[in-house]
Amino acid sequence: MNQKLELSAAEMRELGYRVVDLIADHFLNGRDRPVGKKGDPALLRAAFHEAPPLAPSPIGEFLGRLDRDAFPQTLNIAHPRFFAFVPGPSNFVSVMADALASGFNVFNGSWLGGSAAAAIELNVIDWFRQWCGFPEPAGGLFVSGGSMANLTALVGARHSKLDEHTDRAVIYYSDQTHSSIDRALRVIGFLPEQMCRIVSDAQFRLPMDEVTRRVSEHRAAGLRPFAIIANAGTTSTGTVDPLREIAAFCRAEDLWMHVDGAYGAAAVICDRGRRLLEGIDLADSLSFDPHKWLFQPIECGCVLLRDAALLKQTYRIMPEYLADVHRNAVEVNPCDYGIQLTRGFRALKVWMSIQYFGFRAFQAAVERGFELAEFAERRIRTLREWEVVTPAQMGVVTFRRRGAGEGFYSKLHDAMLESGFALATSTVLNGETVLRMCTINPRTTEADIEQTIQWLDELARAS
Ligand SMILES: Cc1ncc(COP(=O)(O)O)c(C=O)c1O
């Protein structure tokens, strides 16, 4: 019995090479396979319903099961024809970085536990700070994704503006804002009536005249306007809220400005994105998701605060068993800046992939997302039976089939999944269901888009 849970050098290499082979095969041949599959719950749960094996199973057996029965029944969000939700066009270098971070099991919660990891994280966060144009005192940390980034930032905002007391506080955002904001607000103690969700304008942007009206109405009623959430790329349409105008209003009204850039903030690294995101540098806090448009594997999110010290005031607790951790003020302890104590070395994947490919490759890869959405828009416009609902913006285009009846998009979705050639998903705009393509995968080709749109048209005719 291997009670020490140890492997010999040969065993480690054998397992390691077989795992790397599976991953390499996935990256090399994924394009020729289906975009993935949704498993039948009864069959799939039965297939994986078992007691833990008491004795060792052969490697080939359990890896074979994963390869045959598990991974094909997930969606390949890095597939070049995966246009649904927000794709996750990860990269192999970052996957290896995750293996290293896990292999060395780096504790990235304190300077004592992982000094070099903290130093690398601080450096990568500083790259983000510079790309977004934030001033020097800005900083932040890596978290699991956009939802945690939004939560981490809003806790900081509550500390800064409300001294933790949420009673009568009100926060403002458009109806296009991601649900993770509502969830974060629930977690930090906001009631539905304190979340002022405002109907967006014709371009799906936050209408500032309405915000102004509501804020003054609420002040007059004795409520405490507290913050505005601005979107730097909404999930449905890629819309950017009027960031400069929101920032000016927040300054004038002493409100916190949080920018949810989980989807779109990475676009600041290319010229076009920087222009569209003008004013992002004025935010008090920002969510930024490298596991979306910065090509990192899940989980990789990030939160930035204009004043990093505020995160520390919000989160730092110094219990007696961490006295050795908190001895030296120049040592930065990531656990003081967020919710997690034990945390992985997420910055490594960003750092290592940028070392490997160079930053210019990332800039070009982001730029490509814009171009592909524009290409998709042009192709859709050539089809008589379809119309563009929102033009390509920030890598997203939405469109609809003229005269589509009840259930059309659900049927289309089922047909797409059934075939596995490509996947796009729907959203609802002004009460009407539309189809949406998000084109941020730099490995997508014009031919992929062309074929997908033609195929969608054929599916639609048949359904
Ligand atoms: C605009 C926006 N905010 C927040 C999130 C939540 O991010 P995550 O899924 O990484 O938690 C998403 C996810 O798509 C998003 O598009």
PDB file of N, CA and C and ligand atoms in Angstrom, residues 85-86 144-148 150 178 180-181 231 233-235 260-264 289 291-292, ligand 1:
ATOM      1  N   PHE A  85     -21.545  32.844 -24.803  1.00  0.00           N
ATOM      2  CA  PHE A  85     -21.207  33.483 -23.516  1.00  0.00           C
ATOM      3  C   PHE A  85     -19.933  34.331 -23.688  1.00  0.00           C
ATOM      4  N   VAL A  86     -18.944  34.084 -22.780  1.00  0.00           N
ATOM      5  CA  VAL A  86     -17.626  34.683 -23.004  1.00  0.00           C
ATOM      6  C   VAL A  86     -16.652  33.516 -23.203  1.00  0.00           C
ATOM      7  N   SER A 144     -10.420  34.764  -8.058  1.00  0.00           N
ATOM      8  CA  SER A 144     -10.809  33.651  -8.929  1.00  0.00           C
ATOM      9  C   SER A 144     -11.415  34.104 -10.259  1.00  0.00           C
ATOM     10  N   GLY A 145     -12.059  35.262 -10.270  1.00  0.00           N
ATOM     11  CA  GLY A 145     -12.701  35.723 -11.505  1.00  0.00           C
ATOM     12  C   GLY A 145     -13.441  37.023 -11.259  1.00  0.00           C
ATOM     13  N   GLY A 146     -14.243  37.411 -12.255  1.00  0.00           N
ATOM     14  CA  GLY A 146     -14.925  38.700 -12.187  1.00  0.00           C
ATOM     15  C   GLY A 146     -15.892  38.807 -11.020  1.00  0.00           C
ATOM     16  N   SER A 147     -16.564  37.720 -10.691  1.00  0.00           N
ATOM     17  CA  SER A 147     -17.538  37.791  -9.591  1.00  0.00           C
ATOM     18  C   SER A 147     -16.825  38.127  -8.282  1.00  0.00           C
ATOM     19  N   MET A 148     -15.715  37.468  -8.040  1.00  0.00           N
ATOM     20  CA  MET A 148     -14.973  37.743  -6.801  1.00  0.00           C
ATOM     21  C   MET A 148     -14.328  39.125  -6.851  1.00  0.00           C
ATOM     22  N   ASN A 150     -15.590  41.753  -8.351  1.00  0.00           N
ATOM     23  CA  ASN A 150     -16.649  42.722  -8.049  1.00  0.00           C
ATOM     24  C   ASN A 150     -16.952  42.741  -6.551  1.00  0.00           C
ATOM     25  N   HIS A 178     -23.838  43.007 -15.148  1.00  0.00           N
ATOM     26  CA  HIS A 178     -23.745  41.561 -14.914  1.00  0.00           C
ATOM     27  C   HIS A 178     -24.333  41.179 -13.549  1.00  0.00           C
ATOM     28  N   SER A 180     -23.363  39.282 -11.362  1.00  0.00           N
ATOM     29  CA  SER A 180     -22.413  39.139 -10.247  1.00  0.00           C
ATOM     30  C   SER A 180     -22.422  40.388  -9.356  1.00  0.00           C
ATOM     31  N   ILE A 181     -22.826  41.511  -9.926  1.00  0.00           N
ATOM     32  CA  ILE A 181     -22.925  42.738  -9.114  1.00  0.00           C
ATOM     33  C   ILE A 181     -24.093  42.595  -8.132  1.00  0.00           C
ATOM     34  N   ASN A 231     -20.025  49.933 -16.708  1.00  0.00           N
ATOM     35  CA  ASN A 231     -19.599  48.743 -17.452  1.00  0.00           C
ATOM     36  C   ASN A 231     -18.539  49.099 -18.482  1.00  0.00           C
ATOM     37  N   GLY A 233     -17.698  47.182 -21.125  1.00  0.00           N
ATOM     38  CA  GLY A 233     -18.003  46.015 -21.959  1.00  0.00           C
ATOM     39  C   GLY A 233     -19.058  45.164 -21.279  1.00  0.00           C
ATOM     40  N   THR A 234     -20.341  45.372 -21.659  1.00  0.00           N
ATOM     41  CA  THR A 234     -21.383  44.541 -21.048  1.00  0.00           C
ATOM     42  C   THR A 234     -21.333  43.148 -21.671  1.00  0.00           C
ATOM     43  N   THR A 235     -21.847  42.185 -20.926  1.00  0.00           N
ATOM     44  CA  THR A 235     -21.805  40.801 -21.392  1.00  0.00           C
ATOM     45  C   THR A 235     -22.674  40.618 -22.641  1.00  0.00           C
ATOM     46  N   ASP A 260     -16.952  47.622 -13.875  1.00  0.00           N
ATOM     47  CA  ASP A 260     -16.909  46.181 -14.120  1.00  0.00           C
ATOM     48  C   ASP A 260     -16.314  45.970 -15.509  1.00  0.00           C
ATOM     49  N   GLY A 261     -15.016  45.691 -15.495  1.00  0.00           N
ATOM     50  CA  GLY A 261     -14.310  45.441 -16.757  1.00  0.00           C
ATOM     51  C   GLY A 261     -13.973  43.970 -16.898  1.00  0.00           C
ATOM     52  N   ALA A 262     -14.745  43.121 -16.195  1.00  0.00           N
ATOM     53  CA  ALA A 262     -14.423  41.689 -16.218  1.00  0.00           C
ATOM     54  C   ALA A 262     -14.359  41.198 -17.659  1.00  0.00           C
ATOM     55  N   TYR A 263     -15.326  41.626 -18.469  1.00  0.00           N
ATOM     56  CA  TYR A 263     -15.257  41.213 -19.864  1.00  0.00           C
ATOM     57  C   TYR A 263     -14.278  42.092 -20.661  1.00  0.00           C
ATOM     58  N   GLY A 264     -14.444  43.415 -20.577  1.00  0.00           N
ATOM     59  CA  GLY A 264     -13.796  44.259 -21.586  1.00  0.00           C
ATOM     60  C   GLY A 264     -12.516  44.976 -21.219  1.00  0.00           C
ATOM     61  N   ASP A 289     -10.610  40.649 -15.917  1.00  0.00           N
ATOM     62  CA  ASP A 289     -10.605  39.181 -15.911  1.00  0.00           C
ATOM     63  C   ASP A 289      -9.631  38.577 -16.925  1.00  0.00           C
ATOM     64  N   HIS A 291      -8.900  35.668 -17.347  1.00  0.00           N
ATOM     65  CA  HIS A 291      -9.347  34.394 -17.929  1.00  0.00           C
ATOM     66  C   HIS A 291     -10.391  34.582 -19.039  1.00  0.00           C
ATOM     67  N   LYS A 292     -10.626  35.820 -19.397  1.00  0.00           N
ATOM     68  CA  LYS A 292     -11.492  36.064 -20.558  1.00  0.00           C
ATOM     69  C   LYS A 292     -10.601  36.556 -21.709  1.00  0.00           C
TER      70      LYS A 292
HETATM   71  C1  LIG B   1     -19.206  41.984 -17.442  1.00  0.00           C
HETATM   72  C2  LIG B   1     -18.989  40.780 -16.567  1.00  0.00           C
HETATM   73  N1  LIG B   1     -18.838  40.953 -15.234  1.00  0.00           N
HETATM   74  C3  LIG B   1     -18.633  39.918 -14.399  1.00  0.00           C
HETATM   75  C4  LIG B   1     -18.579  38.635 -14.882  1.00  0.00           C
HETATM   76  C5  LIG B   1     -18.365  37.494 -13.908  1.00  0.00           C
HETATM   77  O1  LIG B   1     -17.076  36.982 -14.101  1.00  0.00           O
HETATM   78  P1  LIG B   1     -16.688  35.487 -13.612  1.00  0.00           P
HETATM   79  O2  LIG B   1     -17.577  34.589 -14.415  1.00  0.00           O
HETATM   80  O3  LIG B   1     -15.254  35.403 -13.977  1.00  0.00           O
HETATM   81  O4  LIG B   1     -16.945  35.397 -12.164  1.00  0.00           O
HETATM   82  C6  LIG B   1     -18.736  38.410 -16.258  1.00  0.00           C
HETATM   83  C7  LIG B   1     -18.708  37.036 -16.807  1.00  0.00           C
HETATM   84  O5  LIG B   1     -18.933  36.806 -17.976  1.00  0.00           O
HETATM   85  C8  LIG B   1     -18.936  39.506 -17.124  1.00  0.00           C
HETATM   86  O6  LIG B   1     -19.085  39.349 -18.452  1.00  0.00           O
END
